[in-house]
């Protein structure tokens, strides 16, 4: 058996296919179908010279992607056979081959259009299966203490078990993923009221802003995503409802149609994660549409003594939100159904989530929300509160330097620097910048004088060749200056001035 012409390449092929199957199954479940093979196919399109890619697309029409995926798979099969063959000398050679393949998959996955860490799971799962299956099958082939015939049986059994088990993962993943596809289809068919899809242009002039600044409006596919859901809840609008109960006079259950029948408002609002470090990117600004919570809560009639709503999502995640923020006439707390003029993306809470200006997401922005219990903070503890984060989480005033980035090299002389600042629910009056610990200089701030969203700022500074330190701070509409006191993200949000070191060189 050790010397069989077919056994060693066969071992490589079985291990290889098993890894692909598991990777596919995991991708269907956790990574919205983004698997390393499609990522590689996608990268090939990106790398190909434009004309060649165009010709290919023209020749193949809408079959271009399946054909490309087919080519990648064929290449992989060839590689698997080689991996098996070289494993005969030493299994380490085969493992090395899988490392190379995984490396290519990793590069393609990381550079994909909508990369998140979760998209690495299929790759990791597939790689682990590759190595384990190869080691196992090689072991059965190499076992010299058993007679040839038993050896062959062990190998064939091992190959069969590997293939059956990995196919089972692929099929199970496909089945679980199908629920999601149904929801995708339902989402495409949602007819939002015109007020939610009007999609006004951002109230900012983007032409004067330095390149290197994040866009003022964050596109849905660029919007940061934070949640505990390994499998995204798949809820069709027809099956969705929100029960509002507890310390209320008139408990109600709202359906999706009920929401659509109500007045739908829109609001530019920046959403912040409490885990966003100073200068970090766990923050995004979108145009949200939905139904105002203060109206709904007025109808249900909140009883005296209640100070919190315990929100629960479809997958059991909870957060506690102060009723004062939800009913505040000065802020548009809403049950959101649309983000940037589109039905909420599934990862961002489809069909309905809560958004509350001025509160971190972990205490307010419940995605896939299905239950509101009107209660008292003293009567419950929400998901993150149990884990040591503060019960209440108002967003802290912040400012960020987007350009230059830490470690950048710029041409000495006049340099246009810029970034964002926000003090939600209050508004930003000014932003100041200091170079190398010098005087604070006032920056120009953006036109979007909207209290719930961030503002852009920019300033032209003069720098000599050498290393420099740039620091920024914001001043809110009440004249409050952003604190320099450094705070870690836990337990209720980071604070401190964002500082960036960069280098200027002679032009
Ligand atoms: N159901 C559910 N909703 C959730 C969370 C979660 O884990 N589960 N995370 C919250 C946190 S911590 C943040 S910062 C925001 C992020 O929303 P986004 O993923 O749409 O950007 O969602 C909030 N809503
Ligand atoms: Mo968060």
Short mmCIF file of C-alpha atoms and ligand atoms in Angstrom, two decimals:
data_model
loop_
_atom_site.label_atom_id
_atom_site.label_comp_id
_atom_site.label_asym_id
_atom_site.label_seq_id
_atom_site.Cartn_x
_atom_site.Cartn_y
_atom_site.Cartn_z
CA UNK A 1 0.00 0.00 0.00
CA UNK A 2 2.86 2.32 0.84
CA UNK A 3 3.94 2.10 -2.72
CA UNK A 4 0.57 2.09 -4.37
CA UNK A 5 0.54 4.43 -7.34
CA UNK A 6 -2.88 5.79 -6.54
CA UNK A 7 -3.05 5.76 -2.77
CA UNK A 8 -0.80 8.76 -2.08
CA UNK A 9 -2.28 11.17 -4.61
CA UNK A 10 -5.66 9.83 -3.47
CA UNK A 11 -4.86 10.76 0.13
CA UNK A 12 -4.01 14.29 -0.99
CA UNK A 13 -7.20 14.54 -3.00
CA UNK A 14 -9.45 13.25 -0.23
CA UNK A 15 -7.87 15.52 2.38
CA UNK A 16 -8.06 18.46 -0.03
CA UNK A 17 -11.70 17.93 -0.95
CA UNK A 18 -12.66 17.36 2.68
CA UNK A 19 -11.10 20.69 3.65
CA UNK A 20 -12.92 22.46 0.84
CA UNK A 21 -16.25 20.91 1.84
CA UNK A 22 -15.86 21.90 5.48
CA UNK A 23 -14.72 25.36 4.49
CA UNK A 24 -17.78 25.75 2.28
CA UNK A 25 -20.14 24.53 5.02
CA UNK A 26 -18.64 26.88 7.59
CA UNK A 27 -18.80 29.75 5.10
CA UNK A 28 -22.49 29.17 4.53
CA UNK A 29 -23.13 29.31 8.25
CA UNK A 30 -20.89 32.06 9.57
CA UNK A 31 -19.48 34.07 6.71
CA UNK A 32 -22.55 34.82 4.61
CA UNK A 33 -21.29 32.42 1.96
CA UNK A 34 -17.94 34.20 1.52
CA UNK A 35 -15.54 31.30 1.14
CA UNK A 36 -11.83 31.25 0.30
CA UNK A 37 -12.40 29.70 -3.13
CA UNK A 38 -14.74 32.45 -4.29
CA UNK A 39 -12.37 34.99 -2.74
CA UNK A 40 -9.51 33.60 -4.82
CA UNK A 41 -11.67 33.66 -7.96
CA UNK A 42 -12.58 37.26 -7.15
CA UNK A 43 -8.93 38.20 -6.71
CA UNK A 44 -8.07 36.69 -10.06
CA UNK A 45 -10.57 39.03 -11.67
CA UNK A 46 -8.91 41.91 -9.83
CA UNK A 47 -5.37 40.90 -10.77
CA UNK A 48 -6.06 40.11 -14.43
CA UNK A 49 -5.20 42.96 -16.77
CA UNK A 50 -8.42 44.91 -17.37
CA UNK A 51 -8.68 44.04 -21.07
CA UNK A 52 -8.24 40.32 -20.44
CA UNK A 53 -10.84 40.33 -17.67
CA UNK A 54 -13.21 42.24 -19.95
CA UNK A 55 -12.75 39.80 -22.81
CA UNK A 56 -13.34 36.92 -20.46
CA UNK A 57 -16.49 38.46 -19.06
CA UNK A 58 -17.75 39.22 -22.55
CA UNK A 59 -17.05 35.73 -23.84
CA UNK A 60 -18.62 34.02 -20.86
CA UNK A 61 -21.42 36.45 -20.06
CA UNK A 62 -22.95 35.87 -16.67
CA UNK A 63 -21.19 32.50 -16.43
CA UNK A 64 -17.87 34.22 -15.86
CA UNK A 65 -17.82 33.62 -12.13
CA UNK A 66 -18.88 29.96 -12.11
CA UNK A 67 -16.33 29.29 -14.86
CA UNK A 68 -13.61 31.03 -12.91
CA UNK A 69 -14.53 29.16 -9.73
CA UNK A 70 -14.43 25.96 -11.80
CA UNK A 71 -10.93 26.79 -13.01
CA UNK A 72 -9.78 27.49 -9.45
CA UNK A 73 -11.27 24.18 -8.30
CA UNK A 74 -9.59 22.28 -11.13
CA UNK A 75 -6.29 23.88 -10.19
CA UNK A 76 -6.86 22.88 -6.59
CA UNK A 77 -7.55 19.25 -7.52
CA UNK A 78 -4.24 19.17 -9.40
CA UNK A 79 -2.49 20.70 -6.40
CA UNK A 80 -4.12 18.18 -4.03
CA UNK A 81 -2.83 15.27 -6.13
CA UNK A 82 0.67 16.73 -5.98
CA UNK A 83 0.36 17.30 -2.24
CA UNK A 84 -0.57 13.64 -1.80
CA UNK A 85 2.28 12.48 -3.98
CA UNK A 86 4.95 14.47 -2.16
CA UNK A 87 3.56 13.35 1.20
CA UNK A 88 4.87 9.93 0.42
CA UNK A 89 8.38 11.21 1.07
CA UNK A 90 7.36 13.08 4.15
CA UNK A 91 3.98 14.26 5.30
CA UNK A 92 5.60 17.60 6.08
CA UNK A 93 5.91 18.32 2.35
CA UNK A 94 2.18 17.84 1.95
CA UNK A 95 1.45 20.07 4.93
CA UNK A 96 3.71 22.69 3.40
CA UNK A 97 1.63 22.51 0.22
CA UNK A 98 -1.52 23.17 2.24
CA UNK A 99 0.22 26.07 3.98
CA UNK A 100 0.91 27.59 0.57
CA UNK A 101 -2.71 27.14 -0.53
CA UNK A 102 -4.02 28.53 2.73
CA UNK A 103 -1.69 31.50 2.31
CA UNK A 104 -3.17 32.26 -1.10
CA UNK A 105 -6.68 31.87 0.34
CA UNK A 106 -5.75 34.15 3.22
CA UNK A 107 -4.43 36.88 0.95
CA UNK A 108 -7.55 36.70 -1.21
CA UNK A 109 -9.91 36.64 1.78
CA UNK A 110 -8.28 39.59 3.51
CA UNK A 111 -8.31 41.70 0.35
CA UNK A 112 -11.95 40.85 -0.42
CA UNK A 113 -14.53 43.59 -0.74
CA UNK A 114 -16.30 43.02 2.57
CA UNK A 115 -13.65 41.45 4.76
CA UNK A 116 -14.40 40.83 8.40
CA UNK A 117 -12.53 38.58 10.82
CA UNK A 118 -15.44 36.17 10.67
CA UNK A 119 -14.59 35.51 7.02
CA UNK A 120 -11.38 33.85 8.21
CA UNK A 121 -13.29 31.06 9.95
CA UNK A 122 -13.97 29.04 6.76
CA UNK A 123 -10.30 29.28 5.86
CA UNK A 124 -9.13 28.20 9.29
CA UNK A 125 -11.63 25.33 9.43
CA UNK A 126 -10.63 24.13 5.96
CA UNK A 127 -6.95 24.32 6.75
CA UNK A 128 -7.31 22.35 9.98
CA UNK A 129 -9.25 19.64 8.13
CA UNK A 130 -6.62 19.53 5.37
CA UNK A 131 -3.80 18.92 7.80
CA UNK A 132 -5.64 16.49 10.08
CA UNK A 133 -7.07 14.44 7.22
CA UNK A 134 -3.73 14.28 5.41
CA UNK A 135 -1.92 13.24 8.58
CA UNK A 136 -4.52 10.59 9.30
CA UNK A 137 -4.59 9.11 5.80
CA UNK A 138 -0.81 9.19 5.50
CA UNK A 139 -0.67 7.39 8.82
CA UNK A 140 -2.82 4.56 7.52
CA UNK A 141 -0.62 4.26 4.44
CA UNK A 142 2.59 4.29 6.38
CA UNK A 143 1.67 1.83 9.10
CA UNK A 144 4.21 -0.95 8.56
CA UNK A 145 3.15 -3.13 11.43
CA UNK A 146 -0.10 -4.22 9.89
CA UNK A 147 -0.35 -6.47 6.89
CA UNK A 148 -0.85 -4.89 3.49
CA UNK A 149 -4.53 -5.83 3.24
CA UNK A 150 -5.49 -4.37 6.58
CA UNK A 151 -3.53 -1.32 5.64
CA UNK A 152 -5.56 -0.87 2.52
CA UNK A 153 -8.78 -1.31 4.45
CA UNK A 154 -7.75 1.29 6.98
CA UNK A 155 -6.89 3.75 4.24
CA UNK A 156 -10.15 3.23 2.35
CA UNK A 157 -12.15 3.45 5.56
CA UNK A 158 -10.32 6.63 6.53
CA UNK A 159 -10.93 8.15 3.11
CA UNK A 160 -14.62 7.23 3.21
CA UNK A 161 -15.14 8.59 6.71
CA UNK A 162 -13.34 11.81 5.80
CA UNK A 163 -15.42 12.35 2.69
CA UNK A 164 -18.75 11.50 4.34
CA UNK A 165 -18.11 13.65 7.41
CA UNK A 166 -16.92 16.64 5.42
CA UNK A 167 -19.84 16.37 2.97
CA UNK A 168 -22.19 16.30 5.95
CA UNK A 169 -20.73 19.61 7.15
CA UNK A 170 -21.15 21.08 3.66
CA UNK A 171 -24.76 19.91 3.37
CA UNK A 172 -25.65 21.09 6.87
CA UNK A 173 -24.06 24.46 6.15
CA UNK A 174 -25.95 24.76 2.90
CA UNK A 175 -29.24 23.97 4.67
CA UNK A 176 -28.62 26.53 7.39
CA UNK A 177 -27.51 29.06 4.80
CA UNK A 178 -30.72 28.53 2.82
CA UNK A 179 -32.73 30.20 5.59
CA UNK A 180 -30.60 33.22 5.05
CA UNK A 181 -31.17 33.16 1.30
CA UNK A 182 -34.92 33.24 1.87
CA UNK A 183 -34.46 36.33 4.01
CA UNK A 184 -32.23 37.92 1.34
CA UNK A 185 -35.04 37.43 -1.16
CA UNK A 186 -37.64 38.83 1.23
CA UNK A 187 -35.37 41.81 1.85
CA UNK A 188 -35.11 42.50 -1.88
CA UNK A 189 -38.91 42.49 -2.08
CA UNK A 190 -39.46 44.94 0.76
CA UNK A 191 -41.32 48.03 -0.47
CA UNK A 192 -40.19 50.85 1.76
CA UNK A 193 -42.24 54.03 1.96
CA UNK A 194 -40.91 56.76 -0.32
CA UNK A 195 -39.80 58.75 2.71
CA UNK A 196 -37.30 56.03 3.57
CA UNK A 197 -35.79 55.70 0.12
CA UNK A 198 -35.55 59.35 -0.95
CA UNK A 199 -31.82 59.08 -0.27
CA UNK A 200 -30.85 62.74 0.02
CA UNK A 201 -27.26 63.58 -0.83
CA UNK A 202 -25.06 64.07 2.23
CA UNK A 203 -25.28 67.66 3.45
CA UNK A 204 -21.57 68.18 2.94
CA UNK A 205 -19.35 69.32 0.13
CA UNK A 206 -16.91 66.48 -0.34
CA UNK A 207 -14.67 68.29 -2.82
CA UNK A 208 -12.77 70.45 -0.35
CA UNK A 209 -11.82 67.62 1.93
CA UNK A 210 -8.39 66.09 1.82
CA UNK A 211 -8.20 62.66 0.27
CA UNK A 212 -7.52 60.20 3.02
CA UNK A 213 -10.59 61.24 5.01
CA UNK A 214 -13.21 58.56 5.44
CA UNK A 215 -16.41 59.48 3.55
CA UNK A 216 -18.81 61.56 5.65
CA UNK A 217 -21.55 59.07 4.86
CA UNK A 218 -20.47 55.50 5.54
CA UNK A 219 -21.70 53.07 2.89
CA UNK A 220 -23.56 50.04 4.20
CA UNK A 221 -20.89 47.61 3.05
CA UNK A 222 -18.18 49.67 4.76
CA UNK A 223 -20.09 50.06 7.99
CA UNK A 224 -18.38 48.41 10.94
CA UNK A 225 -20.16 45.40 12.33
CA UNK A 226 -20.17 44.31 15.95
CA UNK A 227 -22.36 41.61 17.43
CA UNK A 228 -22.28 38.32 19.25
CA UNK A 229 -24.19 36.45 16.53
CA UNK A 230 -22.10 33.68 15.02
CA UNK A 231 -25.02 32.79 12.79
CA UNK A 232 -26.83 35.93 11.69
CA UNK A 233 -30.50 35.75 12.69
CA UNK A 234 -32.57 35.13 9.57
CA UNK A 235 -35.94 36.83 10.06
CA UNK A 236 -38.39 37.52 7.25
CA UNK A 237 -40.43 40.72 7.64
CA UNK A 238 -43.61 38.61 7.66
CA UNK A 239 -42.43 36.63 10.65
CA UNK A 240 -41.08 39.65 12.56
CA UNK A 241 -42.87 41.30 15.43
CA UNK A 242 -41.93 43.43 18.39
CA UNK A 243 -43.66 42.89 21.70
CA UNK A 244 -43.72 45.90 24.02
CA UNK A 245 -44.72 44.94 27.54
CA UNK A 246 -43.82 45.26 31.21
CA UNK A 247 -44.53 48.50 33.05
CA UNK A 248 -46.94 49.85 30.43
CA UNK A 249 -50.65 50.62 30.34
CA UNK A 250 -51.30 49.16 26.88
CA UNK A 251 -48.96 46.35 25.89
CA UNK A 252 -48.78 45.93 22.11
CA UNK A 253 -47.20 43.74 19.49
CA UNK A 254 -46.08 45.56 16.35
CA UNK A 255 -45.67 43.84 13.00
CA UNK A 256 -43.51 45.01 10.13
CA UNK A 257 -46.62 46.15 8.27
CA UNK A 258 -47.68 48.14 11.35
CA UNK A 259 -44.37 49.98 11.22
CA UNK A 260 -44.60 50.70 7.49
CA UNK A 261 -48.10 52.11 8.02
CA UNK A 262 -46.78 54.72 10.47
CA UNK A 263 -45.00 57.97 9.67
CA UNK A 264 -41.44 57.12 8.77
CA UNK A 265 -38.78 59.73 9.57
CA UNK A 266 -35.11 59.88 8.64
CA UNK A 267 -32.05 61.11 10.44
CA UNK A 268 -28.32 61.35 9.78
CA UNK A 269 -26.77 59.64 12.77
CA UNK A 270 -23.35 58.41 13.74
CA UNK A 271 -23.29 55.02 15.44
CA UNK A 272 -20.47 54.40 17.89
CA UNK A 273 -19.13 51.25 19.44
CA UNK A 274 -18.00 51.60 23.04
CA UNK A 275 -14.98 49.47 22.08
CA UNK A 276 -13.75 52.07 19.62
CA UNK A 277 -10.34 53.22 20.80
CA UNK A 278 -9.26 56.86 20.43
CA UNK A 279 -8.74 57.37 16.69
CA UNK A 280 -10.37 54.03 15.88
CA UNK A 281 -12.79 53.01 13.17
CA UNK A 282 -15.65 51.31 15.05
CA UNK A 283 -17.85 54.24 14.17
CA UNK A 284 -19.95 55.00 11.12
CA UNK A 285 -22.37 57.63 9.89
CA UNK A 286 -25.52 56.69 8.06
CA UNK A 287 -28.92 57.95 7.02
CA UNK A 288 -31.39 56.01 9.16
CA UNK A 289 -35.14 55.75 8.53
CA UNK A 290 -37.73 54.44 10.90
CA UNK A 291 -40.56 55.11 13.28
CA UNK A 292 -40.00 57.44 16.21
CA UNK A 293 -39.97 55.61 19.51
CA UNK A 294 -41.30 58.53 21.50
CA UNK A 295 -44.59 58.24 19.58
CA UNK A 296 -44.88 54.49 20.07
CA UNK A 297 -43.95 54.72 23.75
CA UNK A 298 -46.51 57.48 24.27
CA UNK A 299 -49.16 55.11 22.92
CA UNK A 300 -48.23 52.21 25.14
CA UNK A 301 -48.16 54.49 28.17
CA UNK A 302 -45.10 54.05 30.34
CA UNK A 303 -45.94 53.62 34.00
CA UNK A 304 -44.34 55.72 36.73
CA UNK A 305 -41.15 54.27 38.15
CA UNK A 306 -39.93 52.68 34.93
CA UNK A 307 -36.55 54.03 33.82
CA UNK A 308 -35.28 51.45 31.32
CA UNK A 309 -36.24 49.32 28.39
CA UNK A 310 -34.66 45.93 28.29
CA UNK A 311 -34.33 45.17 24.59
CA UNK A 312 -33.94 41.59 23.43
CA UNK A 313 -32.87 40.47 19.98
CA UNK A 314 -34.01 37.40 18.10
CA UNK A 315 -30.87 35.56 19.20
CA UNK A 316 -31.25 36.45 22.85
CA UNK A 317 -28.75 39.32 23.11
CA UNK A 318 -29.96 42.06 25.47
CA UNK A 319 -29.28 45.69 26.18
CA UNK A 320 -30.71 48.22 28.62
CA UNK A 321 -31.65 51.66 27.33
CA UNK A 322 -32.70 54.66 29.42
CA UNK A 323 -36.31 55.62 28.69
CA UNK A 324 -35.30 59.27 28.99
CA UNK A 325 -33.22 58.92 25.81
CA UNK A 326 -35.92 57.01 23.95
CA UNK A 327 -38.63 59.56 24.68
CA UNK A 328 -36.41 62.68 24.52
CA UNK A 329 -38.17 65.09 22.15
CA UNK A 330 -34.72 66.39 21.18
CA UNK A 331 -33.49 63.19 19.66
CA UNK A 332 -34.75 60.87 17.01
CA UNK A 333 -34.60 57.50 18.77
CA UNK A 334 -36.23 55.12 16.33
CA UNK A 335 -37.14 51.62 15.31
CA UNK A 336 -35.06 51.70 12.15
CA UNK A 337 -36.11 49.86 9.01
CA UNK A 338 -33.69 51.42 6.54
CA UNK A 339 -30.04 52.38 6.40
CA UNK A 340 -28.83 54.74 3.67
CA UNK A 341 -32.11 54.36 1.81
CA UNK A 342 -32.08 50.55 1.70
CA UNK A 343 -33.83 48.03 3.91
CA UNK A 344 -31.42 47.27 6.77
CA UNK A 345 -28.69 44.89 5.66
CA UNK A 346 -29.15 41.53 7.40
CA UNK A 347 -25.89 41.93 9.36
CA UNK A 348 -27.08 45.33 10.54
CA UNK A 349 -30.33 44.05 12.02
CA UNK A 350 -32.85 43.28 9.29
CA UNK A 351 -35.76 43.66 9.43
CA UNK A 352 -35.80 46.08 12.39
CA UNK A 353 -33.29 47.48 14.87
CA UNK A 354 -33.18 50.30 17.38
CA UNK A 355 -30.96 53.35 16.96
CA UNK A 356 -30.60 56.09 19.58
CA UNK A 357 -28.48 59.18 18.92
CA UNK A 358 -25.87 59.76 21.60
CA UNK A 359 -25.74 56.28 23.13
CA UNK A 360 -23.14 53.63 22.38
CA UNK A 361 -24.44 50.66 20.42
CA UNK A 362 -24.08 48.21 23.30
CA UNK A 363 -26.75 50.02 25.35
CA UNK A 364 -29.10 51.02 22.56
CA UNK A 365 -28.71 49.79 19.00
CA UNK A 366 -30.31 46.34 19.35
CA UNK A 367 -30.30 44.57 15.97
CA UNK A 368 -32.95 41.98 15.06
CA UNK A 369 -34.93 43.41 17.97
CA UNK A 370 -38.05 41.45 18.96
CA UNK A 371 -38.85 42.40 22.55
CA UNK A 372 -39.05 45.59 24.61
CA UNK A 373 -39.63 45.12 28.30
CA UNK A 374 -40.36 48.38 30.04
CA UNK A 375 -38.72 48.00 33.43
CA UNK A 376 -36.20 49.43 35.91
CA UNK A 377 -32.41 49.31 35.60
CA UNK A 378 -32.36 47.94 39.14
CA UNK A 379 -34.41 44.91 38.04
CA UNK A 380 -32.18 43.39 35.36
CA UNK A 381 -28.65 43.27 33.94
CA UNK A 382 -28.04 43.34 30.19
CA UNK A 383 -25.59 41.20 28.23
CA UNK A 384 -22.57 43.53 28.47
CA UNK A 385 -23.45 44.87 31.91
CA UNK A 386 -23.08 41.36 33.30
CA UNK A 387 -19.59 41.35 31.76
CA UNK A 388 -18.44 44.49 33.52
CA UNK A 389 -19.41 47.28 31.12
CA UNK A 390 -21.32 50.26 32.48
CA UNK A 391 -25.08 50.14 32.74
CA UNK A 392 -25.41 53.43 30.88
CA UNK A 393 -23.32 54.43 27.91
CA UNK A 394 -23.61 58.00 26.62
CA UNK A 395 -21.18 58.57 23.75
CA UNK A 396 -18.13 60.61 24.78
CA UNK A 397 -17.00 63.64 22.81
CA UNK A 398 -14.30 62.58 20.36
CA UNK A 399 -12.14 63.73 17.50
CA UNK A 400 -10.04 61.76 15.09
CA UNK A 401 -7.19 62.42 12.65
CA UNK A 402 -7.73 60.53 9.38
CA UNK A 403 -4.89 62.06 7.44
CA UNK A 404 -1.96 61.84 7.81
CA UNK A 405 -1.98 58.33 9.25
CA UNK A 406 0.54 57.23 11.82
CA UNK A 407 3.86 56.62 10.13
CA UNK A 408 2.94 58.43 6.90
CA UNK A 409 5.58 60.31 4.91
CA UNK A 410 4.48 63.63 3.50
CA UNK A 411 6.22 66.34 1.52
CA UNK A 412 7.45 69.13 3.78
CA UNK A 413 5.77 72.50 3.41
CA UNK A 414 2.04 72.99 3.50
CA UNK A 415 0.17 69.81 4.44
CA UNK A 416 -3.60 69.47 4.53
CA UNK A 417 -4.60 67.45 7.57
CA UNK A 418 -8.11 66.38 8.47
CA UNK A 419 -10.48 64.04 10.19
CA UNK A 420 -13.73 63.88 12.12
CA UNK A 421 -15.19 65.07 15.40
CA UNK A 422 -18.43 64.33 17.20
CA UNK A 423 -20.36 65.18 20.32
CA UNK A 424 -23.69 63.63 19.61
CA UNK A 425 -26.89 65.21 20.72
CA UNK A 426 -24.97 68.45 21.40
CA UNK A 427 -23.01 69.24 18.27
CA UNK A 428 -19.46 70.39 17.48
CA UNK A 429 -18.59 74.08 17.48
CA UNK A 430 -14.92 73.79 16.67
CA UNK A 431 -11.89 71.59 16.26
CA UNK A 432 -8.32 72.53 17.16
CA UNK A 433 -5.06 71.06 15.99
CA UNK A 434 -1.60 71.30 17.51
CA UNK A 435 1.61 70.44 15.68
CA UNK A 436 4.58 69.28 17.76
CA UNK A 437 2.99 70.48 20.99
CA UNK A 438 2.64 74.05 19.73
CA UNK A 439 -0.30 76.46 19.79
CA UNK A 440 -3.79 75.09 19.23
CA UNK A 441 -4.89 76.23 15.77
CA UNK A 442 -8.56 76.34 14.79
CA UNK A 443 -9.48 73.98 11.98
CA UNK A 444 -12.27 74.48 9.45
CA UNK A 445 -15.22 72.27 10.21
CA UNK A 446 -17.77 70.79 7.83
CA UNK A 447 -21.12 72.26 6.92
CA UNK A 448 -23.13 69.37 8.33
CA UNK A 449 -24.24 71.13 11.48
CA UNK A 450 -26.27 68.17 12.49
CA UNK A 451 -26.00 67.41 16.18
CA UNK A 452 -26.39 63.65 15.83
CA UNK A 453 -23.73 63.10 13.20
CA UNK A 454 -20.01 63.63 13.06
CA UNK A 455 -18.42 66.60 11.32
CA UNK A 456 -15.36 66.71 9.13
CA UNK A 457 -12.52 69.07 9.92
CA UNK A 458 -9.44 70.15 7.96
CA UNK A 459 -6.48 72.44 8.36
CA UNK A 460 -3.43 73.40 6.30
CA UNK A 461 -0.34 73.23 8.48
CA UNK A 462 3.28 74.05 7.64
CA UNK A 463 5.86 71.45 8.50
CA UNK A 464 9.65 71.34 8.11
CA UNK A 465 11.39 68.15 7.10
CA UNK A 466 11.58 65.76 10.05
CA UNK A 467 9.36 63.90 12.48
CA UNK A 468 6.16 65.52 13.67
CA UNK A 469 3.35 64.98 16.11
CA UNK A 470 -0.20 66.03 15.32
CA UNK A 471 -2.86 66.28 18.00
CA UNK A 472 -6.54 67.11 17.76
CA UNK A 473 -9.30 68.12 20.16
CA UNK A 474 -12.92 69.13 19.74
CA UNK A 475 -15.08 71.82 21.33
CA UNK A 476 -18.80 71.23 21.55
CA UNK A 477 -21.68 73.64 21.06
CA UNK A 478 -21.74 74.33 24.80
CA UNK A 479 -18.11 75.41 24.72
CA UNK A 480 -16.94 72.26 26.46
CA UNK A 481 -13.42 71.23 25.42
CA UNK A 482 -12.77 67.55 24.77
CA UNK A 483 -10.93 66.04 27.72
CA UNK A 484 -7.26 65.11 27.44
CA UNK A 485 -7.71 62.49 30.17
CA UNK A 486 -6.96 59.09 28.73
CA UNK A 487 -9.52 56.37 29.35
CA UNK A 488 -9.52 52.81 28.08
CA UNK A 489 -12.57 51.60 26.19
CA UNK A 490 -13.79 49.60 29.19
CA UNK A 491 -16.06 50.15 31.02
CA UNK A 492 -17.79 53.04 29.21
CA UNK A 493 -15.78 54.31 26.27
CA UNK A 494 -12.34 55.70 25.45
CA UNK A 495 -11.30 59.31 25.94
CA UNK A 496 -8.21 61.40 25.28
CA UNK A 497 -6.76 63.34 22.38
CA UNK A 498 -5.91 61.47 19.19
CA UNK A 499 -2.24 61.86 18.38
CA UNK A 500 -0.50 60.88 15.18
CA UNK A 501 3.22 60.81 14.40
CA UNK A 502 4.32 61.35 10.84
CA UNK A 503 7.38 62.33 8.87
CA UNK A 504 7.90 65.19 6.43
CA UNK A 505 10.56 64.89 3.74
CA UNK A 506 11.94 67.37 1.23
CA UNK A 507 9.91 67.51 -1.96
N1 LIG B 1 -28.66 41.70 18.50
C1 LIG B 1 -27.54 42.40 18.72
N2 LIG B 1 -27.56 43.73 18.57
C2 LIG B 1 -26.44 44.45 18.79
C3 LIG B 1 -25.26 43.83 19.20
C4 LIG B 1 -25.25 42.42 19.36
O1 LIG B 1 -24.25 41.80 19.74
N3 LIG B 1 -26.41 41.75 19.11
N4 LIG B 1 -24.11 44.60 19.38
C5 LIG B 1 -24.30 46.02 19.65
C6 LIG B 1 -23.07 46.77 19.55
S1 LIG B 1 -21.92 46.51 20.76
C7 LIG B 1 -22.87 47.72 18.59
S2 LIG B 1 -21.54 48.76 18.65
C8 LIG B 1 -23.83 47.88 17.48
C9 LIG B 1 -23.12 47.75 16.15
O2 LIG B 1 -24.04 47.85 15.10
P1 LIG B 1 -23.57 47.54 13.63
O3 LIG B 1 -23.00 46.14 13.62
O4 LIG B 1 -24.76 47.68 12.76
O5 LIG B 1 -22.51 48.54 13.29
O6 LIG B 1 -24.86 46.92 17.52
C10 LIG B 1 -25.37 46.65 18.80
N5 LIG B 1 -26.50 45.80 18.63
MO1 LIG B 2 -20.31 48.01 20.49
#
